[in-house]
Tab-separated table of C-alpha atoms in Angstrom:
chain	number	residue	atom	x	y	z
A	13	UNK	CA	106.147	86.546	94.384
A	14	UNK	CA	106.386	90.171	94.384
A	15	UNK	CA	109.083	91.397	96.639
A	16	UNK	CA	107.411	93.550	99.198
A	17	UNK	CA	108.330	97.313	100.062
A	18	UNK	CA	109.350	97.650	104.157
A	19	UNK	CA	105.942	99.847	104.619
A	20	UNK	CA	102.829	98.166	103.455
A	21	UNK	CA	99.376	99.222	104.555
A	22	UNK	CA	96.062	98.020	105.846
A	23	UNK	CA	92.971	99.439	105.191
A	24	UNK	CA	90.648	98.592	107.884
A	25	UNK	CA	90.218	102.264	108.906
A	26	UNK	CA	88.734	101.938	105.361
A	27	UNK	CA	86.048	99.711	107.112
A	28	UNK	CA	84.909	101.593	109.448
A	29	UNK	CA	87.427	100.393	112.034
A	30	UNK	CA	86.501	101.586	115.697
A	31	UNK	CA	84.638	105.499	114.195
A	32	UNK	CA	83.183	105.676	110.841
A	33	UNK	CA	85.044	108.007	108.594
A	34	UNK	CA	83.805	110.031	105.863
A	35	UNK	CA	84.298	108.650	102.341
A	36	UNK	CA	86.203	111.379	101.029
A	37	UNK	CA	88.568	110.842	104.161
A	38	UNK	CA	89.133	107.209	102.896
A	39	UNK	CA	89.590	108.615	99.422
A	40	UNK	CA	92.318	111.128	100.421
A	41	UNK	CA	94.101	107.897	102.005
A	42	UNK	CA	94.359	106.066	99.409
A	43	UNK	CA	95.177	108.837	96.720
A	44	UNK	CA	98.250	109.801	99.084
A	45	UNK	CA	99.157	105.952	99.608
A	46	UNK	CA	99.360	105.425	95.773
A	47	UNK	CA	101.186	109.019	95.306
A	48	UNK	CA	103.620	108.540	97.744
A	49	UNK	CA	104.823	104.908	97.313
A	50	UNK	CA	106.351	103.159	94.158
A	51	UNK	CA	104.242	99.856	94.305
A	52	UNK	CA	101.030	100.560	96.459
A	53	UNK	CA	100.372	97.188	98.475
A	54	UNK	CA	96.870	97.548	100.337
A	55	UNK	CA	96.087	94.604	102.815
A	56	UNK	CA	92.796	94.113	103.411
A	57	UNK	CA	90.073	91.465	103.849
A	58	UNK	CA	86.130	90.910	103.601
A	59	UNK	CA	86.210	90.848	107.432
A	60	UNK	CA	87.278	94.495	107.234
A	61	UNK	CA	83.729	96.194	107.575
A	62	UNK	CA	82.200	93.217	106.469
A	63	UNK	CA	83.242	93.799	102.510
A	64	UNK	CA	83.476	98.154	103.307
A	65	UNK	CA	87.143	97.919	102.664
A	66	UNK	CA	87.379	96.030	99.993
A	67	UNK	CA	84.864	98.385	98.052
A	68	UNK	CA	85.809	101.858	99.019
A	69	UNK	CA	89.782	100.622	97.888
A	70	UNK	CA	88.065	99.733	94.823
A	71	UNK	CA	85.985	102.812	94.014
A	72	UNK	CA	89.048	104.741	95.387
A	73	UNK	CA	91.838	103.603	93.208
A	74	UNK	CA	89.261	103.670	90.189
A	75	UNK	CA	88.818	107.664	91.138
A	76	UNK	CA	92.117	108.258	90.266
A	77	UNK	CA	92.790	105.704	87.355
A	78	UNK	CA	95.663	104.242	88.885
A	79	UNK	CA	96.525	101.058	86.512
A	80	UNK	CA	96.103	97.323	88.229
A	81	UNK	CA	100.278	97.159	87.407
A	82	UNK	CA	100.738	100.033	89.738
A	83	UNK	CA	99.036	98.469	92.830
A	84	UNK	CA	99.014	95.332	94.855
A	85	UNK	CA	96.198	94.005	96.477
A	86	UNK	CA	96.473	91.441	99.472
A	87	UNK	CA	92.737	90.019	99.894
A	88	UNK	CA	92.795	87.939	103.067
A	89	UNK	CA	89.890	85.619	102.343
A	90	UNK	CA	87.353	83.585	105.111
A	91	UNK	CA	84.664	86.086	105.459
A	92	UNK	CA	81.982	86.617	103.131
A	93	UNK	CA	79.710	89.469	102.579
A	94	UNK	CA	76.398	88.675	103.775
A	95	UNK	CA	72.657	91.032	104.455
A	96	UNK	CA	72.622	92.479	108.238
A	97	UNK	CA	69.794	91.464	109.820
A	98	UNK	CA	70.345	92.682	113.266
A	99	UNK	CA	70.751	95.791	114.312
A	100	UNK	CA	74.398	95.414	114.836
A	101	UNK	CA	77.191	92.591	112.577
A	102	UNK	CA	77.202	89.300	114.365
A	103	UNK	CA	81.435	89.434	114.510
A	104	UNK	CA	83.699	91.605	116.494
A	105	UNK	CA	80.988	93.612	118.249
A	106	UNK	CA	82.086	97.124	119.527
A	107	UNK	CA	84.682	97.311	117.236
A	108	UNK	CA	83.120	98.089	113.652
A	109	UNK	CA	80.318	101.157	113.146
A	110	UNK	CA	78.188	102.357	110.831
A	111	UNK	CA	77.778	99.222	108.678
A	112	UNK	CA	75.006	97.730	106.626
A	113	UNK	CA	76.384	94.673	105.982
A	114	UNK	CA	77.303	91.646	108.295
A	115	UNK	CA	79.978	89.309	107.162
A	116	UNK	CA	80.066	85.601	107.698
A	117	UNK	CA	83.275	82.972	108.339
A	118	UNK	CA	83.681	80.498	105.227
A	119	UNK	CA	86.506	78.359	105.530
A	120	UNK	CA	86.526	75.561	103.291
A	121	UNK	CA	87.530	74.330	99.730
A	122	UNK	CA	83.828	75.864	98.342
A	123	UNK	CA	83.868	79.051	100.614
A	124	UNK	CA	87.053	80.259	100.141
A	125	UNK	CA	87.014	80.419	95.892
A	126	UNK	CA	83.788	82.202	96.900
A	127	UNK	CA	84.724	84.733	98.993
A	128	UNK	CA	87.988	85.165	96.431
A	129	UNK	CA	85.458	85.555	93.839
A	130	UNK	CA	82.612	88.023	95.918
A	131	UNK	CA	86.299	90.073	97.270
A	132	UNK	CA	87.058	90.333	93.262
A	133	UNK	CA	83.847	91.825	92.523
A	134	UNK	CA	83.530	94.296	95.117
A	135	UNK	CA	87.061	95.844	94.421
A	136	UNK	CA	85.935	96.346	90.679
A	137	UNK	CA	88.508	96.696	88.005
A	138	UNK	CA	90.735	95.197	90.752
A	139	UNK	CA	91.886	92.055	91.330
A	140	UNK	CA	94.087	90.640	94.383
A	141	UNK	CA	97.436	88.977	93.531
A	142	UNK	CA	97.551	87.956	97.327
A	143	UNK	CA	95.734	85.863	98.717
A	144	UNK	CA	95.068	84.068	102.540
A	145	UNK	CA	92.943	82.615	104.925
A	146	UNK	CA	91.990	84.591	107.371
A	147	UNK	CA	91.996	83.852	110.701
A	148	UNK	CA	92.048	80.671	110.700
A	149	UNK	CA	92.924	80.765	114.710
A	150	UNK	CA	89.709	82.193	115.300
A	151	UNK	CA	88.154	78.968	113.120
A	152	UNK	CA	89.812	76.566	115.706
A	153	UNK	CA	89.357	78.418	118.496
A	154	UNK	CA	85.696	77.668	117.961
A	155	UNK	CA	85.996	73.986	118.361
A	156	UNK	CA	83.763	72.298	120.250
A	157	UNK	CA	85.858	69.198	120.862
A	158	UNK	CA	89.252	67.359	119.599
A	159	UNK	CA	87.089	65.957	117.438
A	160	UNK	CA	85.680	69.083	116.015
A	161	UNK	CA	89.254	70.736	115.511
A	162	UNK	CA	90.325	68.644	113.306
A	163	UNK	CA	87.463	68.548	111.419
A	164	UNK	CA	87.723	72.377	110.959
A	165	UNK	CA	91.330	72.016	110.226
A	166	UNK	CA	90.649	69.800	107.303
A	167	UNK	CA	88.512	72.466	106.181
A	168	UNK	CA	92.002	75.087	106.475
A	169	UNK	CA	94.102	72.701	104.253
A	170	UNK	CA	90.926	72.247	101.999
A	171	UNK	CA	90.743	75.689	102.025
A	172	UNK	CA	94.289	75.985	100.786
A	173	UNK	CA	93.957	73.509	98.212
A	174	UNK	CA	91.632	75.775	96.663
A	175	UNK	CA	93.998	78.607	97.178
A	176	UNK	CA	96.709	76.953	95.026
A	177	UNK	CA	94.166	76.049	92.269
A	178	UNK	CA	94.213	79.889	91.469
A	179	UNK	CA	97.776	80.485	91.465
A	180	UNK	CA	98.162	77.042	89.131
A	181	UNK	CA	95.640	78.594	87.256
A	182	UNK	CA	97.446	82.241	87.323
A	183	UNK	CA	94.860	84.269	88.881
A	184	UNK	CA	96.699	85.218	91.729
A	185	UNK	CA	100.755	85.160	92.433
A	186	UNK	CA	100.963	84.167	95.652
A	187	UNK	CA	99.408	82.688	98.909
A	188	UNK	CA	99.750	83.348	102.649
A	189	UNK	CA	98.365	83.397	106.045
A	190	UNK	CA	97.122	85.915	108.142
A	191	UNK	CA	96.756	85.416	111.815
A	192	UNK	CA	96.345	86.400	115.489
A	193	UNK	CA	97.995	83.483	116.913
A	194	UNK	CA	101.095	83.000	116.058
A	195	UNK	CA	100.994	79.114	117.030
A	196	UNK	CA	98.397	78.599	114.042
A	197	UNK	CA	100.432	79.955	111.684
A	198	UNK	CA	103.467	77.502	112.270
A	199	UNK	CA	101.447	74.733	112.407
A	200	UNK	CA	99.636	75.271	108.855
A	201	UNK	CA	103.262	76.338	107.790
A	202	UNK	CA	104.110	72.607	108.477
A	203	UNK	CA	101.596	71.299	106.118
A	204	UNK	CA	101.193	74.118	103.208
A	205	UNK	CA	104.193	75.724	101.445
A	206	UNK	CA	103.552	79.044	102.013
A	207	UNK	CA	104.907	82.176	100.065
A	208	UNK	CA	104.136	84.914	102.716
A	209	UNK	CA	102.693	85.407	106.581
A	210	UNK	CA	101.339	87.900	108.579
A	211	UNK	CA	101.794	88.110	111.688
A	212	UNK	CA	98.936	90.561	113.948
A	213	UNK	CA	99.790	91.408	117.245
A	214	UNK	CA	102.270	88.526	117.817
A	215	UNK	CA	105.858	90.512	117.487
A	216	UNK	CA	105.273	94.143	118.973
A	217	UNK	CA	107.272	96.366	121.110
A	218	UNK	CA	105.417	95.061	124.195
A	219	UNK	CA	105.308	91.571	123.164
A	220	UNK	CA	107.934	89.710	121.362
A	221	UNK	CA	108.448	85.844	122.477
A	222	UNK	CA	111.795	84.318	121.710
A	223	UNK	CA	110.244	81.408	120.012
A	224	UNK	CA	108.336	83.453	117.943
A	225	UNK	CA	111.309	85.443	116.390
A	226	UNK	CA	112.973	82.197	116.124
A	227	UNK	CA	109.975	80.599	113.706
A	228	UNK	CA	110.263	84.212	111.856
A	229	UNK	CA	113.921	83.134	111.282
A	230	UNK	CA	113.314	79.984	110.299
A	231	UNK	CA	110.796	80.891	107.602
A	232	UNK	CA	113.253	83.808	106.184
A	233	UNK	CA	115.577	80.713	105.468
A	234	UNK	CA	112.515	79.099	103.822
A	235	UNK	CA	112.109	81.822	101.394
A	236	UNK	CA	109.005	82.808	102.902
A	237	UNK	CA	108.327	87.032	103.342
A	238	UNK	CA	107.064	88.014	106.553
A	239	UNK	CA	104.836	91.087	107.156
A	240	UNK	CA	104.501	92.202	110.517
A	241	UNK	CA	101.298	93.438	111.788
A	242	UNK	CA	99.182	95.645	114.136
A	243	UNK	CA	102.636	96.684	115.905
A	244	UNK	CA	101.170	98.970	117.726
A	245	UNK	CA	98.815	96.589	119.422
A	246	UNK	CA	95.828	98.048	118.294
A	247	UNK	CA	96.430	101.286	118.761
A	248	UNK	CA	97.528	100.960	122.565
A	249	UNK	CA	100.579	101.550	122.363
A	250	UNK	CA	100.588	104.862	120.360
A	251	UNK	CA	97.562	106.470	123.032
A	252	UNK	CA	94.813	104.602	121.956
A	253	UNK	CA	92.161	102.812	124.105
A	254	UNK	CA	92.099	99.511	122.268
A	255	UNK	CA	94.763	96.792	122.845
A	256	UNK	CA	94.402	94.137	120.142
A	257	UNK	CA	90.970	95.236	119.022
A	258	UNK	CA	89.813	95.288	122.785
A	259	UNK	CA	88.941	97.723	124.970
A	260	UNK	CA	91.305	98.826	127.865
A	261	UNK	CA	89.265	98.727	131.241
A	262	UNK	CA	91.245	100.839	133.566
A	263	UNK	CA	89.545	99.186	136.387
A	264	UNK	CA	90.825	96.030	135.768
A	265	UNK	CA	94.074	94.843	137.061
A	266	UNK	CA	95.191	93.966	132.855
A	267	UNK	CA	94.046	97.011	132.085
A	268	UNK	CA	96.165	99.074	135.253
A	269	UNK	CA	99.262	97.120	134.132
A	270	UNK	CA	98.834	98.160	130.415
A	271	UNK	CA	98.693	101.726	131.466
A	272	UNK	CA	101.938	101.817	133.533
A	273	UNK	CA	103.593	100.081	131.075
A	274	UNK	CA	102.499	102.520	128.575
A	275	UNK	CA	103.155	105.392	130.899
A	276	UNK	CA	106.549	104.305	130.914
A	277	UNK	CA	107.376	103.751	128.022
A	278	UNK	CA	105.778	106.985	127.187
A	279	UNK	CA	108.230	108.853	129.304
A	280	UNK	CA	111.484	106.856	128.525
A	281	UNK	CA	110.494	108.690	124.089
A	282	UNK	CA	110.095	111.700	126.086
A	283	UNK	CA	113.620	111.570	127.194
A	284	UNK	CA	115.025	110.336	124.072
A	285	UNK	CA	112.765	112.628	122.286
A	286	UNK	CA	111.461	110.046	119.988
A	287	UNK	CA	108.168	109.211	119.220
A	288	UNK	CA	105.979	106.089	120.190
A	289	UNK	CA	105.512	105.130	116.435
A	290	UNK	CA	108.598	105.363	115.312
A	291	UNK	CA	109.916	103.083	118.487
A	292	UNK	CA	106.827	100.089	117.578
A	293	UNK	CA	107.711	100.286	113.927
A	294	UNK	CA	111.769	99.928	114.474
A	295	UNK	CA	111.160	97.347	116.853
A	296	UNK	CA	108.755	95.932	114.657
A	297	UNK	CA	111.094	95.457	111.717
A	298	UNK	CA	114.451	95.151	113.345
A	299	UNK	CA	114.441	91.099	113.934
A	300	UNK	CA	115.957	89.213	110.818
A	301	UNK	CA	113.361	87.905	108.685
A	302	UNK	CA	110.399	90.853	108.967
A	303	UNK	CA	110.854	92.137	105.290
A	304	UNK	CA	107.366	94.365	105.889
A	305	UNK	CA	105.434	96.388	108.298
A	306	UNK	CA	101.741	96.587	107.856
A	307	UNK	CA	100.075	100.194	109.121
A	308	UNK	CA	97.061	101.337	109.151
A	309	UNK	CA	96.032	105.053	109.470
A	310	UNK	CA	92.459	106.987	109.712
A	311	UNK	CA	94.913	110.008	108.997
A	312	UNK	CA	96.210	111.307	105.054
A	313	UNK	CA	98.203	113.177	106.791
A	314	UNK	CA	99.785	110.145	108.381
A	315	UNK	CA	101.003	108.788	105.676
A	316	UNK	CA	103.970	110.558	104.856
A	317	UNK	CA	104.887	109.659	108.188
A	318	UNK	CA	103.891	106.174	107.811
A	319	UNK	CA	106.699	105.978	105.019
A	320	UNK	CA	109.227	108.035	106.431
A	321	UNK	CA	109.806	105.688	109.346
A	322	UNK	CA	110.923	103.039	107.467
A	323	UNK	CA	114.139	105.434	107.111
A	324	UNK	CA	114.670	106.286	111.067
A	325	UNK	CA	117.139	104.871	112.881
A	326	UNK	CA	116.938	105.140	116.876
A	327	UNK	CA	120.306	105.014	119.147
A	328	UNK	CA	121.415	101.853	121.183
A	329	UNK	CA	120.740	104.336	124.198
A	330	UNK	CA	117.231	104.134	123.696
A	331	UNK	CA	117.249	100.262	122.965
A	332	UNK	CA	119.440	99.790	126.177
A	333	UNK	CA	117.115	102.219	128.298
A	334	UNK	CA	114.178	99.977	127.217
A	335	UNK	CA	116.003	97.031	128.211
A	336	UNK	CA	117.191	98.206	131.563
A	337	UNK	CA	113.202	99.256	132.599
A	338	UNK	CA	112.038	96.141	131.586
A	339	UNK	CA	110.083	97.598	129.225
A	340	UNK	CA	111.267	94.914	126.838
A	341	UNK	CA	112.437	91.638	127.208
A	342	UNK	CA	115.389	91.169	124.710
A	343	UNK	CA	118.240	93.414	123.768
A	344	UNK	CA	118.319	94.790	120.051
């Protein structure tokens, strides 16, 4: 498997990802992502605006002729590309706009070679080297009964079975998971020999378990890479108002104690003057085993920035101020 850069990044502003954005926008995003990095690794999924993503990275690298050896494309596979026939996509409602597609969960041996093969063809001339299932903690979450969840867990490890056909057959490099719940992820890492996972919203600034960065450590000794996600929680904890894809209700008493902790932890950068990214990406990457951070910008202008934090290095003052607030729960 490829080793991984520190700074990878998702494209699911590409989607259409909470505003739609206009296409030249996405273009500009891409063209600095490619001209800025070495090896360009773009995450991305058929979830991501139900297939959106996956085509404007496509038409976006083709704009600019930039040669398949130059990029690397992480397709995390499970949703399909399907018509919309309401007036809004049947999955994460609120969350994507302005799309004309709907996308549908297919997790099995069948459905995942054919949303490999439908992610393929709307990305072009591209192909992606890495592949996943996606969300597979949303697939049992669904269960009805025992019963059920382990029917729809054969259908994961069938799902992976078809996964390692195509890197025995050389059409992709490598295989992973992508995930929510972190809990998922070790238990499929139990039964599949996995080269790389992604964590989302599991390891962030404002929530870290200790078992968790223990299993990270544990699968750095395995040999397997481990790309941290969504560190800024959605967006919370840089000023937006979604926390994990959610919206933030003020009015509720979750939603209160998100905004004093952010408020907080707002003012303790102030003093330090340091900004809330950088803080969420250090954090992010500082625990032994993290070899990546995935970001995700609606912003070219972003990107330089993006990059440039995987140089920054914030004083122990900060760390220790952090610590003392209890605005984390573990000294670094």
């Amino acid at each position: 498997m490829t080793l991984l850069p520190k700074v990878i990044f998702g494209t699911s502003s590409l989607g259409n990802l909470y505003s739609v954005l206009d296409d030249q926008i996405k273009y500009e995003i891409i063209e600095q992502i490619v001209s800025r990095t070495e090896l360009a690794v773009f995450d991305t999924a058929g979830k991501y605006g139900a297939g959106l993503a996956l085509e404007v990275l496509g038409n976006g690298l083709d704009r600019i002729d930039v040669q398949s050896e130059n990029v690397v494309i992480s397709n995390k596979l499970g949703w399909l590309q399907v018509p919309l026939l309401e007036a809004e996509p049947t999955f994460e409602k609120g969350v994507w706009f302005g799309l004309d597609r709907d996308a549908v969960q297919k997790i099995s041996y069948e459905g995942i070679l054919e949303c490999f093969e439908q992610g393929n063809s709307l990305l072009g001339r591209y192909d992606a080297s890495m592949v996943s299932v996606h969300d597979p903690d949303e697939y049992l979450s669904a269960s009805s009964d025992a019963a059920d969840y382990n029917l729809r867990y054969k259908d994961i490890l069938d799902a992976y079975r078809g996964l390692y056909e195509l890197k025995t057959a050389g059409k992709v490099n490598s295989v992973g998971v992508g995930a929510k719940n972190w809990k998922v992820i070790e238990k499929i890492s139990k039964d599949i020999e996995l080269d790389w996972v992604m964590f989302a919203n599991s390891l962030t600034l404002h929530s870290h378990p200790r078992e968790l960065m223990k299993f990270i450590a544990d699968l750095a000794e395995r040999g397997t890479q481990v790309i941290n996600s969504a560190v800024f929680n959605g967006g919370f904890l840089i000023g937006g108002d979604y926390y994990n894809y959610l919206p933030v209700d003020p009015g509720a008493s979750s939603g209160r104690s998100l905004i004093e902790w952010r408020r907080a932890f707002f003012k303790c950068c102030e003093d330090f003057g340091i900004l809330p990214a950088e803080a969420c990406f250090e954090f992010g990457i500082k625990f032994p085993g993290i070899s990546s951070i995935a970001l995700n910008t609606s912003k070219p202008e972003n990107i330089a920035k993006n990059i440039d934090m995987a140089s920054v290095r914030l004083p122990d003052d900060f760390w220790n101020a952090l610590y003392h607030q209890k605005l984390i729960a573990v000294k670094v």
